[in-house]
Short mmCIF file of C-alpha atoms in Angstrom, two decimals:
data_model
loop_
_atom_site.label_atom_id
_atom_site.label_comp_id
_atom_site.label_asym_id
_atom_site.label_seq_id
_atom_site.Cartn_x
_atom_site.Cartn_y
_atom_site.Cartn_z
CA MET A 105 36.20 -43.37 79.76
CA ALA A 106 38.03 -40.57 77.92
CA LEU A 107 36.33 -39.35 74.33
CA GLY A 108 38.76 -39.43 71.79
CA ALA A 109 37.80 -39.89 68.01
CA TYR A 110 39.24 -42.58 65.65
CA SER A 111 39.48 -42.74 61.14
CA ILE A 112 39.69 -44.89 58.77
CA VAL A 113 42.30 -45.24 56.71
CA ARG A 114 40.83 -47.21 53.30
CA PHE A 115 42.08 -47.14 50.50
CA ALA A 116 38.85 -46.34 47.62
CA ASN A 117 38.65 -46.30 43.73
CA ASP A 118 35.70 -43.95 42.53
CA LEU A 119 35.12 -45.39 39.40
CA ASN A 120 34.22 -49.19 40.30
CA ASP A 121 33.34 -47.16 43.68
CA GLN A 122 34.27 -49.59 45.73
CA ARG A 123 36.18 -49.32 49.27
CA VAL A 124 38.84 -51.91 51.19
CA ASN A 125 40.65 -50.45 54.59
CA LEU A 126 43.85 -51.13 55.21
CA GLY A 127 43.68 -49.50 58.74
CA VAL A 128 43.02 -47.25 61.78
CA ILE A 129 44.27 -44.61 63.75
CA VAL A 130 42.78 -43.50 66.86
CA TRP A 131 43.18 -40.07 68.86
CA HIS A 132 43.20 -40.28 72.51
CA PRO A 133 42.84 -36.68 74.59
CA ILE A 134 45.93 -37.68 76.97
CA ASP A 135 48.22 -40.50 74.97
CA GLY A 136 47.63 -38.85 71.95
CA PHE A 137 47.85 -40.90 69.02
CA ARG A 138 47.95 -44.57 67.91
CA PHE A 139 47.61 -46.02 64.73
CA ARG A 140 48.08 -49.53 63.01
CA PHE A 141 48.20 -50.50 59.23
CA THR A 142 47.87 -54.07 57.04
CA PRO A 143 50.42 -55.66 56.23
CA ALA A 144 49.43 -57.46 53.09
CA LEU A 145 48.24 -54.09 50.91
CA ASP A 146 48.46 -56.24 47.61
CA ARG A 147 44.26 -56.41 49.83
CA ALA A 148 43.72 -53.15 47.38
CA LYS A 149 44.58 -54.77 44.18
CA ALA A 150 41.13 -56.16 44.80
CA ILE A 151 39.19 -53.26 44.10
CA ASP A 152 41.99 -51.65 41.28
CA GLU A 153 44.49 -54.23 39.90
CA ASN A 154 46.88 -51.39 38.54
CA ILE A 155 47.14 -49.68 41.78
CA ARG A 156 51.35 -50.15 42.92
CA THR A 157 51.36 -51.12 46.95
CA LYS A 158 54.69 -49.49 46.73
CA SER A 159 53.32 -46.25 46.29
CA LEU A 160 50.43 -46.79 48.89
CA GLU A 161 53.19 -48.29 51.28
CA GLU A 162 55.18 -44.34 50.72
CA GLN A 163 52.25 -42.72 51.43
CA LEU A 164 51.34 -44.97 54.51
CA GLY A 165 54.71 -44.33 55.39
CA ALA A 166 54.25 -40.73 55.41
CA LEU A 167 50.28 -40.69 57.36
CA GLY A 168 52.82 -42.42 60.36
CA ASP A 169 55.55 -40.13 60.20
CA GLU A 170 53.18 -37.43 60.63
CA LEU A 171 50.90 -39.30 63.49
CA LYS A 172 54.66 -40.11 65.19
CA ARG A 173 55.23 -36.10 65.38
CA SER A 174 51.66 -35.15 66.80
CA GLY A 175 51.32 -35.13 70.71
CA ALA A 176 47.80 -35.23 72.20
CA SER A 177 46.91 -31.88 71.85
CA THR A 178 46.55 -31.75 68.20
CA ARG A 179 43.20 -33.30 68.06
CA GLY A 180 42.39 -31.31 65.27
CA LEU A 181 44.65 -33.69 62.88
CA LEU A 182 42.29 -36.44 61.79
CA ARG A 183 39.83 -33.36 60.46
CA SER A 184 43.04 -32.30 58.40
CA LEU A 185 44.17 -35.59 57.52
CA SER A 186 40.69 -36.53 55.80
CA ASP A 187 41.08 -33.01 53.92
CA THR A 188 44.65 -34.47 53.38
CA PHE A 189 44.67 -37.50 51.81
CA ARG A 190 40.85 -37.99 49.95
CA GLU A 191 42.25 -39.40 46.08
CA GLY A 192 43.13 -42.64 46.32
CA LEU A 193 44.20 -43.67 49.90
CA GLN A 194 41.46 -41.94 52.05
CA VAL A 195 41.75 -40.84 55.59
CA SER A 196 37.77 -40.89 56.57
CA SER A 197 36.09 -37.93 58.70
CA PRO A 198 36.71 -38.68 62.74
CA TYR A 199 33.89 -40.78 64.23
CA PRO A 200 33.99 -40.20 68.02
CA ALA A 201 34.50 -42.70 70.39
CA ARG A 202 34.69 -43.46 73.84
CA MET A 203 37.65 -45.30 75.12
CA HIS A 204 38.93 -46.99 78.12
CA SER A 205 42.63 -46.86 76.60
CA VAL A 206 43.86 -46.08 73.00
CA GLU A 207 45.87 -49.44 72.64
CA GLY A 208 41.89 -51.70 73.30
CA CYS A 209 40.26 -49.04 70.88
CA LEU A 210 42.76 -49.29 68.38
CA GLU A 211 42.69 -53.24 68.57
CA GLU A 212 38.98 -53.15 68.57
CA VAL A 213 38.43 -51.11 65.83
CA TYR A 214 40.95 -52.55 63.88
CA GLU A 215 39.73 -56.07 64.53
CA LEU A 216 35.88 -54.69 63.58
CA LEU A 217 36.56 -52.50 60.67
CA VAL A 218 40.04 -53.88 58.52
CA SER A 219 41.32 -57.65 60.39
CA PRO A 220 39.04 -59.76 61.49
CA SER A 221 40.79 -62.19 64.06
CA GLN A 222 40.23 -64.99 61.78
CA GLU A 223 42.40 -63.88 59.46
CA PHE A 224 45.62 -63.30 62.69
CA ARG A 225 44.65 -66.97 63.30
CA ARG A 226 45.30 -68.18 59.41
CA SER A 227 48.99 -65.92 59.64
CA SER A 228 51.25 -66.18 62.67
CA SER A 229 52.07 -62.59 64.27
CA GLN A 230 55.02 -64.38 65.30
CA ARG A 231 57.48 -64.21 61.77
CA VAL A 232 56.19 -60.41 61.80
CA PHE A 233 57.01 -59.58 64.46
CA ALA A 234 60.29 -61.35 64.80
CA GLN A 235 61.43 -59.21 61.86
CA THR A 236 60.40 -56.15 62.32
CA PHE A 237 62.03 -56.76 65.83
CA LYS A 238 65.65 -57.77 64.23
CA LYS A 239 65.57 -54.49 62.19
CA ALA A 240 64.37 -52.41 65.10
CA LEU A 241 67.59 -54.64 66.68
CA GLY A 242 69.77 -53.33 64.03
CA LYS A 243 68.50 -49.81 63.84
CA ALA A 244 68.98 -49.36 68.03
CA VAL A 245 72.49 -51.04 68.02
CA LYS A 246 73.71 -49.04 65.99
CA LYS A 247 72.68 -45.92 67.81
CA VAL A 248 73.65 -46.90 71.28
CA LEU A 249 76.54 -49.49 70.63
CA PRO A 250 78.07 -48.20 67.45
CA GLY A 251 81.01 -50.82 66.42
CA ALA A 252 79.26 -53.46 68.54
CA THR A 253 77.31 -56.13 65.96
CA VAL A 254 74.04 -57.91 65.38
CA ASP A 255 74.17 -61.77 64.79
CA ASP A 256 71.47 -63.66 63.64
CA ILE A 257 72.41 -67.18 65.35
CA GLY A 258 68.94 -69.14 64.52
CA VAL A 259 68.21 -72.77 65.06
CA LYS A 260 71.05 -74.66 66.28
CA GLN A 261 70.42 -78.61 66.68
CA LEU A 262 71.74 -80.35 70.25
CA ASN A 263 71.23 -83.60 70.41
CA GLY A 264 68.24 -84.12 67.29
CA VAL A 265 66.75 -81.11 69.42
CA SER A 266 66.26 -77.53 67.33
CA VAL A 267 67.34 -75.08 70.05
CA SER A 268 66.53 -71.11 68.50
CA VAL A 269 69.63 -69.57 70.10
CA GLY A 270 68.02 -65.93 69.27
CA LEU A 271 69.65 -62.51 68.14
CA ARG A 272 73.11 -62.13 69.73
CA VAL A 273 74.71 -57.88 70.83
CA HIS A 274 78.12 -58.28 71.31
CA GLY A 275 81.09 -55.59 71.43
CA GLU A 276 82.98 -54.33 74.15
CA LYS A 277 79.95 -54.42 76.09
CA GLN A 278 77.69 -57.26 77.81
CA PRO A 279 76.71 -59.38 75.76
CA SER A 280 72.83 -60.06 75.21
CA LEU A 281 71.05 -63.17 73.34
CA TRP A 282 67.55 -61.86 71.98
CA HIS A 283 64.78 -63.83 71.83
CA PRO A 284 61.17 -62.15 69.87
CA LEU A 285 58.50 -63.81 71.13
CA SER A 286 54.88 -62.62 69.62
CA LEU A 287 51.78 -64.07 71.47
CA GLN A 288 48.99 -61.84 68.94
CA SER A 289 47.94 -64.35 66.91
CA LYS A 290 47.63 -66.83 69.94
CA ASN A 291 44.03 -66.25 71.36
CA GLN A 292 44.41 -69.73 73.80
CA LYS A 293 45.36 -69.93 77.00
CA ALA A 294 46.95 -73.22 76.40
CA ASP A 295 48.42 -71.55 72.73
CA GLN A 296 50.12 -68.71 74.55
CA ILE A 297 51.43 -70.21 77.56
CA ALA A 298 53.28 -73.49 74.97
CA HIS A 299 54.74 -71.40 73.18
CA ALA A 300 56.54 -69.06 76.15
CA LYS A 301 57.02 -72.29 77.50
CA SER A 302 59.32 -73.17 74.36
CA THR A 303 61.26 -70.60 74.42
CA ALA A 304 62.05 -70.41 77.70
CA MET A 305 63.31 -74.12 76.98
CA ASP A 306 65.41 -73.16 74.28
CA ILE A 307 66.86 -70.65 76.73
CA VAL A 308 67.62 -73.29 79.57
CA LYS A 309 69.59 -75.58 76.80
CA ILE A 310 71.67 -72.44 75.29
CA HIS A 311 72.36 -72.40 79.63
CA GLU A 312 72.73 -75.92 79.47
CA LYS A 313 74.74 -76.73 76.31
CA LEU A 314 76.18 -73.55 74.32
CA PRO A 315 79.26 -72.80 77.13
CA GLU A 316 80.04 -70.21 74.38
CA PHE A 317 76.97 -68.36 75.17
CA ASN A 318 77.22 -68.57 78.94
CA THR A 319 77.95 -65.27 79.78
CA ASP A 320 75.43 -63.72 77.65
CA LEU A 321 72.02 -62.00 79.24
CA ASN A 322 68.40 -64.01 78.12
CA LEU A 323 66.36 -60.95 77.28
CA VAL A 324 62.72 -62.18 75.89
CA ALA A 325 61.51 -59.28 74.45
CA LEU A 326 57.74 -60.16 74.15
CA GLN A 327 54.53 -58.91 71.83
CA PRO A 328 51.58 -59.97 74.51
CA PRO A 329 48.38 -61.65 73.11
CA LYS A 330 45.65 -59.16 72.75
CA ALA A 331 43.83 -57.60 75.80
CA LYS A 332 40.63 -60.07 75.29
CA SER A 333 42.48 -63.01 75.05
CA SER A 334 45.07 -62.36 77.40
CA GLU A 335 44.23 -64.79 80.45
CA GLY A 336 47.05 -67.00 79.59
CA LEU A 337 49.23 -64.32 79.75
CA ASN A 338 50.68 -64.22 83.35
CA ASP A 339 51.92 -67.92 83.28
CA ALA A 340 53.46 -67.26 80.06
CA MET A 341 55.37 -63.99 81.95
CA ALA A 342 55.75 -66.43 84.76
CA TRP A 343 57.45 -69.27 82.76
CA LEU A 344 59.57 -66.47 80.67
CA ARG A 345 60.98 -65.04 84.05
CA TYR A 346 61.84 -68.55 85.07
CA THR A 347 64.49 -68.79 82.93
CA ALA A 348 65.53 -65.48 81.31
CA ASP A 349 67.11 -62.55 82.63
CA GLU A 350 64.39 -60.26 81.67
CA VAL A 351 61.27 -60.01 79.84
CA LEU A 352 60.64 -56.76 78.25
CA LEU A 353 56.92 -56.54 77.49
CA PHE A 354 56.19 -54.91 73.84
CA PRO A 355 51.97 -53.78 73.25
CA SER A 356 52.74 -51.68 70.47
CA ILE A 357 55.29 -52.01 67.96
CA GLU A 358 55.46 -48.42 67.48
CA GLY A 359 57.25 -48.55 70.91
CA LEU A 360 59.76 -50.91 69.54
CA THR A 361 62.90 -48.83 68.74
CA ALA A 362 62.69 -46.37 71.99
CA GLY A 363 62.57 -49.84 74.28
CA ILE A 364 65.00 -51.36 73.08
CA GLU A 365 67.72 -48.23 73.16
CA ALA A 366 66.50 -48.42 76.68
CA LYS A 367 67.76 -51.49 77.33
CA LEU A 368 70.58 -51.10 74.97
CA ARG A 369 71.72 -47.85 77.29
CA ALA A 370 70.87 -49.95 80.79
CA LEU A 371 73.81 -52.56 79.42
CA GLU A 372 76.12 -50.18 78.36
CA MET B 1248 14.83 -42.57 81.71
CA ASN B 1249 18.44 -43.11 83.73
CA ARG B 1250 20.63 -43.48 79.97
CA HIS B 1251 23.55 -45.78 82.84
CA GLU B 1252 19.97 -47.97 82.87
CA VAL B 1253 20.85 -49.02 79.57
CA PRO B 1254 23.65 -49.94 77.16
CA ASN B 1255 25.72 -46.12 75.93
CA ALA B 1256 27.18 -46.05 72.72
CA ILE B 1257 30.81 -45.58 72.91
CA LEU B 1258 31.35 -45.30 69.04
CA GLY B 1259 29.64 -44.94 65.77
CA LEU B 1260 30.57 -47.84 62.63
CA PRO B 1261 30.89 -46.86 59.27
CA GLY B 1262 28.51 -48.99 57.75
CA ARG B 1263 24.62 -48.78 57.13
CA PRO B 1264 22.07 -52.33 56.37
CA THR B 1265 21.82 -52.30 53.00
CA ASN B 1266 18.30 -51.46 52.16
CA GLY B 1267 17.52 -49.52 55.67
CA GLY B 1268 14.64 -47.47 55.50
CA SER B 1269 14.74 -46.48 58.66
CA ARG B 1270 18.64 -45.74 57.89
CA PRO B 1271 19.74 -47.26 61.15
CA ARG B 1272 22.84 -47.21 61.98
CA PHE B 1273 26.57 -49.50 63.56
CA TYR B 1274 27.25 -48.73 67.21
CA GLU B 1275 29.25 -49.91 70.01
CA PHE B 1276 27.97 -50.21 72.78
CA ASP B 1277 29.31 -49.87 76.55
CA ASP B 1278 29.11 -53.67 77.65
CA GLY B 1279 31.25 -54.92 74.98
CA VAL B 1280 28.16 -55.80 72.02
CA PRO B 1281 28.23 -53.79 68.62
CA ARG B 1282 24.26 -52.89 67.96
CA LEU B 1283 22.17 -51.54 64.72
CA VAL B 1284 20.24 -48.91 66.16
CA LYS B 1285 17.16 -47.34 65.14
CA TRP B 1286 16.51 -44.00 65.73
CA HIS B 1287 13.78 -42.91 67.75
CA PRO B 1288 11.35 -41.47 66.34
CA SER B 1289 11.90 -42.87 62.93
CA VAL B 1290 11.46 -42.04 59.83
CA HIS B 1291 9.03 -44.61 59.16
CA GLY B 1292 6.52 -43.33 61.85
CA ALA B 1293 6.34 -43.08 65.89
CA LYS B 1294 5.05 -46.32 66.35
CA ALA B 1295 8.31 -48.44 64.62
CA CYS B 1296 10.82 -48.34 68.03
CA TYR B 1297 8.19 -49.25 70.39
CA ASN B 1298 6.66 -51.74 67.63
CA GLU B 1299 10.35 -53.16 67.83
CA LEU B 1300 10.77 -52.74 71.15
CA VAL B 1301 7.38 -54.45 72.28
CA ALA B 1302 7.24 -57.47 69.90
CA SER B 1303 10.84 -57.88 71.11
CA ARG B 1304 10.09 -58.45 74.52
CA LEU B 1305 7.04 -60.05 73.68
CA GLY B 1306 8.51 -62.56 71.06
CA GLN B 1307 11.00 -63.12 74.43
CA LEU B 1308 8.50 -63.97 76.43
CA PHE B 1309 6.28 -66.72 74.12
CA GLY B 1310 10.27 -68.18 72.68
CA ALA B 1311 9.40 -66.92 69.55
CA PRO B 1312 12.61 -67.06 67.21
CA ILE B 1313 13.96 -63.50 67.35
CA LEU B 1314 16.50 -61.42 67.90
CA ARG B 1315 16.62 -59.22 71.86
CA GLY B 1316 16.21 -56.10 71.45
CA LEU B 1317 16.86 -53.68 73.88
CA VAL B 1318 16.82 -49.36 74.35
CA VAL B 1319 19.68 -47.97 74.14
CA TYR B 1320 21.69 -44.41 75.21
CA VAL B 1321 23.76 -42.49 72.10
CA ALA B 1322 25.03 -39.81 73.41
CA ASP B 1323 25.25 -36.72 71.28
CA GLU B 1324 28.99 -35.92 71.21
CA ILE B 1325 29.40 -39.70 69.64
CA ILE B 1326 26.99 -39.50 66.64
CA PRO B 1327 29.65 -39.06 63.61
CA SER B 1328 28.68 -36.10 61.47
CA ASP B 1329 27.74 -38.62 58.57
CA HIS B 1330 25.53 -40.17 60.96
CA ARG B 1331 23.96 -36.97 62.17
CA ALA B 1332 23.10 -35.77 58.72
CA GLU B 1333 20.92 -38.66 57.64
CA GLY B 1334 19.06 -37.94 60.65
CA ALA B 1335 20.90 -39.47 63.93
CA ALA B 1336 20.56 -37.45 66.69
CA PRO B 1337 21.42 -37.88 70.55
CA GLY B 1338 18.66 -40.14 73.38
CA PHE B 1339 16.97 -43.20 73.66
CA HIS B 1340 16.86 -45.92 70.56
CA PHE B 1341 15.97 -49.24 69.79
CA GLY B 1342 19.02 -51.46 69.48
CA VAL B 1343 19.76 -54.34 68.31
CA THR B 1344 22.57 -56.98 68.66
CA ARG B 1345 23.93 -56.83 65.51
CA MET B 1346 23.24 -60.59 63.75
CA GLN B 1347 25.43 -62.33 61.79
CA GLY B 1348 24.32 -64.34 59.32
CA GLU B 1349 22.35 -63.70 55.86
CA ASN B 1350 19.20 -63.40 54.47
CA PHE B 1351 16.99 -66.51 54.60
CA VAL B 1352 16.44 -68.65 51.45
CA PRO B 1353 13.87 -71.13 51.90
CA SER B 1354 14.35 -73.72 49.59
CA GLN B 1355 18.09 -73.87 51.03
CA HIS B 1356 17.47 -73.30 54.50
CA TYR B 1357 15.15 -75.11 55.90
CA GLN B 1358 16.79 -78.19 55.60
CA GLU B 1359 19.93 -76.96 57.23
CA ILE B 1360 18.52 -74.98 60.58
CA GLU B 1361 18.27 -76.75 64.17
CA ASN B 1362 15.62 -75.06 65.06
CA ASP B 1363 13.09 -76.09 63.98
CA SER B 1364 11.06 -76.48 67.14
CA GLU B 1365 10.69 -72.52 67.18
CA LEU B 1366 8.62 -72.70 63.58
CA PRO B 1367 5.45 -72.47 65.14
CA PHE B 1368 5.86 -70.44 67.76
CA ALA B 1369 7.42 -67.96 65.09
CA ALA B 1370 4.07 -67.74 62.38
CA VAL B 1371 2.15 -68.26 66.08
CA PHE B 1372 3.81 -65.16 67.03
CA LEU B 1373 3.54 -63.53 63.81
CA ALA B 1374 0.15 -63.88 63.60
CA TRP B 1375 -0.57 -63.16 67.21
CA LEU B 1376 0.85 -59.52 66.59
CA SER B 1377 -0.19 -59.44 62.91
CA ILE B 1378 3.67 -58.28 62.37
CA GLY B 1379 3.05 -56.73 58.13
CA ASP B 1380 5.97 -56.60 55.83
CA GLN B 1381 7.06 -60.15 56.29
CA GLU B 1382 6.45 -61.59 52.69
CA GLY B 1383 8.97 -62.24 51.19
CA HIS B 1384 11.90 -60.89 53.85
CA ASN B 1385 12.40 -60.03 56.94
CA GLN B 1386 13.76 -63.54 57.82
CA PHE B 1387 17.78 -64.66 58.52
CA LEU B 1388 19.23 -67.49 58.94
CA GLN B 1389 21.98 -66.47 61.76
CA ARG B 1390 25.21 -68.36 62.10
CA LEU B 1391 26.39 -68.58 65.21
CA GLU B 1392 30.15 -69.58 65.90
CA VAL B 1393 30.79 -70.26 69.62
CA HIS B 1394 34.25 -70.52 69.60
CA GLN B 1395 35.61 -72.80 73.72
CA SER B 1396 38.03 -72.51 75.73
CA SER B 1397 39.14 -76.24 74.20
CA GLY B 1398 39.72 -74.56 71.30
CA THR B 1399 36.65 -77.06 69.99
CA VAL B 1400 34.04 -74.30 67.88
CA GLN B 1401 30.28 -74.88 68.04
CA ARG B 1402 28.49 -73.54 64.85
CA THR B 1403 24.99 -72.95 65.19
CA MET B 1404 22.29 -71.98 62.39
CA ARG B 1405 18.98 -70.73 63.32
CA PHE B 1406 15.86 -69.28 61.54
CA ARG B 1407 15.50 -65.31 63.05
CA LEU B 1408 12.49 -63.25 62.50
CA VAL B 1409 13.93 -59.42 62.62
CA ASP B 1410 12.09 -56.07 61.82
CA MET B 1411 8.96 -56.23 64.21
CA GLY B 1412 8.21 -52.45 63.03
CA GLN B 1413 4.84 -52.93 61.83
CA MET B 1414 3.49 -54.51 64.52
CA PHE B 1415 -0.34 -54.04 63.71
CA GLY B 1416 0.83 -53.78 60.62
CA ASN B 1417 1.68 -50.60 60.55
CA PHE B 1418 4.25 -48.04 62.10
CA ARG B 1419 2.09 -45.08 63.53
CA TRP B 1420 -1.10 -47.10 65.06
CA THR B 1421 -2.81 -45.26 67.69
CA ALA B 1422 -5.57 -46.57 70.27
CA GLN B 1423 -8.84 -44.96 67.18
CA THR B 1424 -6.91 -47.14 64.25
CA LEU B 1425 -6.00 -50.71 65.93
CA PRO B 1426 -6.95 -53.31 63.49
CA PRO B 1427 -10.18 -55.53 64.80
CA VAL B 1428 -9.13 -58.02 67.10
CA ALA B 1429 -10.17 -60.69 65.51
CA ALA B 1430 -8.71 -60.06 61.94
CA GLY B 1431 -6.90 -63.01 59.69
CA TYR B 1432 -3.30 -63.02 59.47
CA ARG B 1433 -2.08 -64.52 56.54
CA LEU B 1434 1.72 -66.12 57.21
CA PRO B 1435 4.41 -66.09 54.91
CA GLY B 1436 4.39 -68.70 52.23
CA HIS B 1437 7.09 -70.53 53.20
CA LEU B 1438 6.15 -70.83 56.91
CA ALA B 1439 2.66 -71.75 56.32
CA GLU B 1440 4.23 -74.77 54.51
CA LYS B 1441 6.53 -75.80 57.21
CA VAL B 1442 3.91 -76.03 59.58
CA ASN B 1443 0.47 -78.21 60.70
CA TRP B 1444 -1.87 -77.58 63.02
CA ASP B 1445 -0.10 -80.43 65.24
CA LYS B 1446 2.60 -78.18 65.94
CA LEU B 1447 0.57 -74.79 65.50
CA SER B 1448 -1.68 -75.73 68.55
CA PRO B 1449 0.56 -76.71 71.39
CA ALA B 1450 2.06 -72.89 70.09
CA VAL B 1451 -0.89 -71.30 70.63
CA ALA B 1452 -1.27 -72.74 74.06
CA SER B 1453 1.64 -71.64 75.52
CA LEU B 1454 0.53 -67.94 74.30
CA CYS B 1455 -2.92 -68.66 76.09
CA SER B 1456 -0.86 -69.92 79.14
CA LEU B 1457 1.42 -66.69 79.74
CA ASP B 1458 1.13 -64.50 82.44
CA GLU B 1459 -0.96 -61.29 81.59
CA ALA B 1460 0.97 -59.07 83.94
CA ALA B 1461 4.30 -60.22 82.17
CA ILE B 1462 2.53 -59.74 78.91
CA ARG B 1463 1.44 -55.96 80.03
CA ASP B 1464 5.02 -55.20 81.30
CA CYS B 1465 6.61 -55.59 77.99
CA PHE B 1466 4.66 -52.58 76.91
CA THR B 1467 6.57 -50.17 79.08
CA ALA B 1468 9.07 -47.88 77.19
CA PRO B 1469 11.38 -44.74 77.98
CA ASP B 1470 8.91 -41.73 78.75
CA GLU B 1471 10.93 -39.61 76.13
CA TRP B 1472 9.32 -41.56 73.44
CA SER B 1473 6.08 -39.84 74.90
CA ILE B 1474 4.38 -43.13 73.89
CA ALA B 1475 0.32 -42.46 74.63
CA SER B 1476 -0.75 -43.66 77.98
CA ASP B 1477 -4.43 -44.46 75.85
CA ASP B 1478 -2.27 -45.59 72.83
CA ARG B 1479 -0.15 -48.30 74.96
CA ASP B 1480 -3.42 -49.87 76.90
CA ALA B 1481 -5.44 -50.21 74.02
CA ALA B 1482 -2.15 -52.02 72.54
CA VAL B 1483 -1.84 -54.05 75.53
CA ASN B 1484 -6.41 -54.93 76.01
CA TRP B 1485 -5.61 -55.82 71.63
CA VAL B 1486 -2.99 -58.53 72.23
CA LEU B 1487 -4.32 -59.98 75.05
CA GLU B 1488 -8.21 -60.54 73.77
CA ARG B 1489 -6.35 -61.48 70.25
CA ARG B 1490 -4.82 -64.68 72.02
CA ALA B 1491 -7.84 -66.32 72.49
CA LEU B 1492 -8.49 -65.59 68.92
CA MET B 1493 -6.22 -67.11 67.42
CA ASP B 1494 -7.12 -70.65 66.09
CA GLY B 1495 -9.60 -68.40 63.96
CA VAL B 1496 -6.97 -65.59 63.10
CA ILE B 1497 -4.60 -67.48 61.90
CA ARG B 1498 -6.97 -70.77 60.19
CA ASN B 1499 -9.62 -68.85 58.15
CA SER B 1500 -6.26 -66.96 56.16
CA ASN B 1501 -4.23 -69.89 55.66
CA THR B 1502 -6.41 -72.38 54.34
CA SER B 1503 -3.62 -74.67 53.65
CA ILE B 1504 -2.71 -75.42 56.54
CA ASN B 1505 -3.43 -78.46 57.20
#
């Protein structure tokens, strides 16, 4: 196990001496930095009702940009960030950590210190992932396939059945239908497989009932379940591969845009 | 002791228990279990961790409602600077599984717990080892949620004894300062109210039937803790002798028990 480190990103109200954890940053000596911030920044209002979440969002954005620019060799970065972020939004001094993988450690520490798993169960990750994916796809298409467009076809009713058609990329090149699917909040094997089957069935129905998309490639962008509850991942992948042209795995949001761009280039 | 015989800490956590006088800290371990680490040597006294370890083992052996604690290893490179500033040091320490639950409120929780049948064992255990600092605190309500693969959730609420640092009523006993073996022991008032001799007698009989060698085995400790063999032998003999005297130990100090 490699010896890395992690820091907690938190909002602190020095006046009433309360703190709320908003995210974690993990550093691995080979894989570099990974970070995860809660989308629920309004939790800071619990300790300071005057805090502007927009301002927190901007600071976290700046923090994220700095981390993305930094490689594994910048091991002192956590220390330097903890010196810089000291008022309001804080980065804690680095805590040493032995880890099997940077993603596994990030997930574990995030769940332990920022957001317990129950929260994931209450709010599905699908909507968040679908929205994030849509934005990333738009950006990537603009960059890699200028002139092509992205249409959110959404849900179509076919003989009383709702079929999610997905996001269509079309232009001069091979058209494609993208189906974002997140299993991150699904902890039960049966749930994971059921959601994969549902997307697989959408693709079957698209082939059967929507001839206008017959020449489109069907690509599934899959955010896998959390590592410790990924029991159903193989079965879920098998179902998706059975009907989709390709299944692309996106374990972290950070790699989303680059992954989509690479696939779009391959389609050219 | 080889550090790889025991769980090794992989990362320290920022939180700390409120009013943790011995400055324990939470660590995640390489077996996937988060534990509260109590440092040896403890600021409370040279035997504090040893007491916790021995009492935990004896508790398991006897069937008392107590969490399993064990020797753990915390390497130098894992200790965060703020833990170090409070006395954390590398080496073998005592670790106990982090417990999910809350303070035990007798008026509220006795009617909710599912392990009533373990209360006589708790009482006999405390009296057997003459555990100090148990009146008014150091009992805990453990809430467990086990998520089955079928999707069902099994919830349990159990009475638990915690903090055995004052075995023999003392953090720093030696062979010379052990209390008289027949010394009485006053049970926490609320616990004494919940037991009677119909329930205590079988627990005392169970204690007397424990295998002597198994009891002796509970007193081993890492060499690094430097527990003097004279002290260990005296402690073993003390608990072996005392179990035969439990009836008087409890009766004389808890006259309200019928």
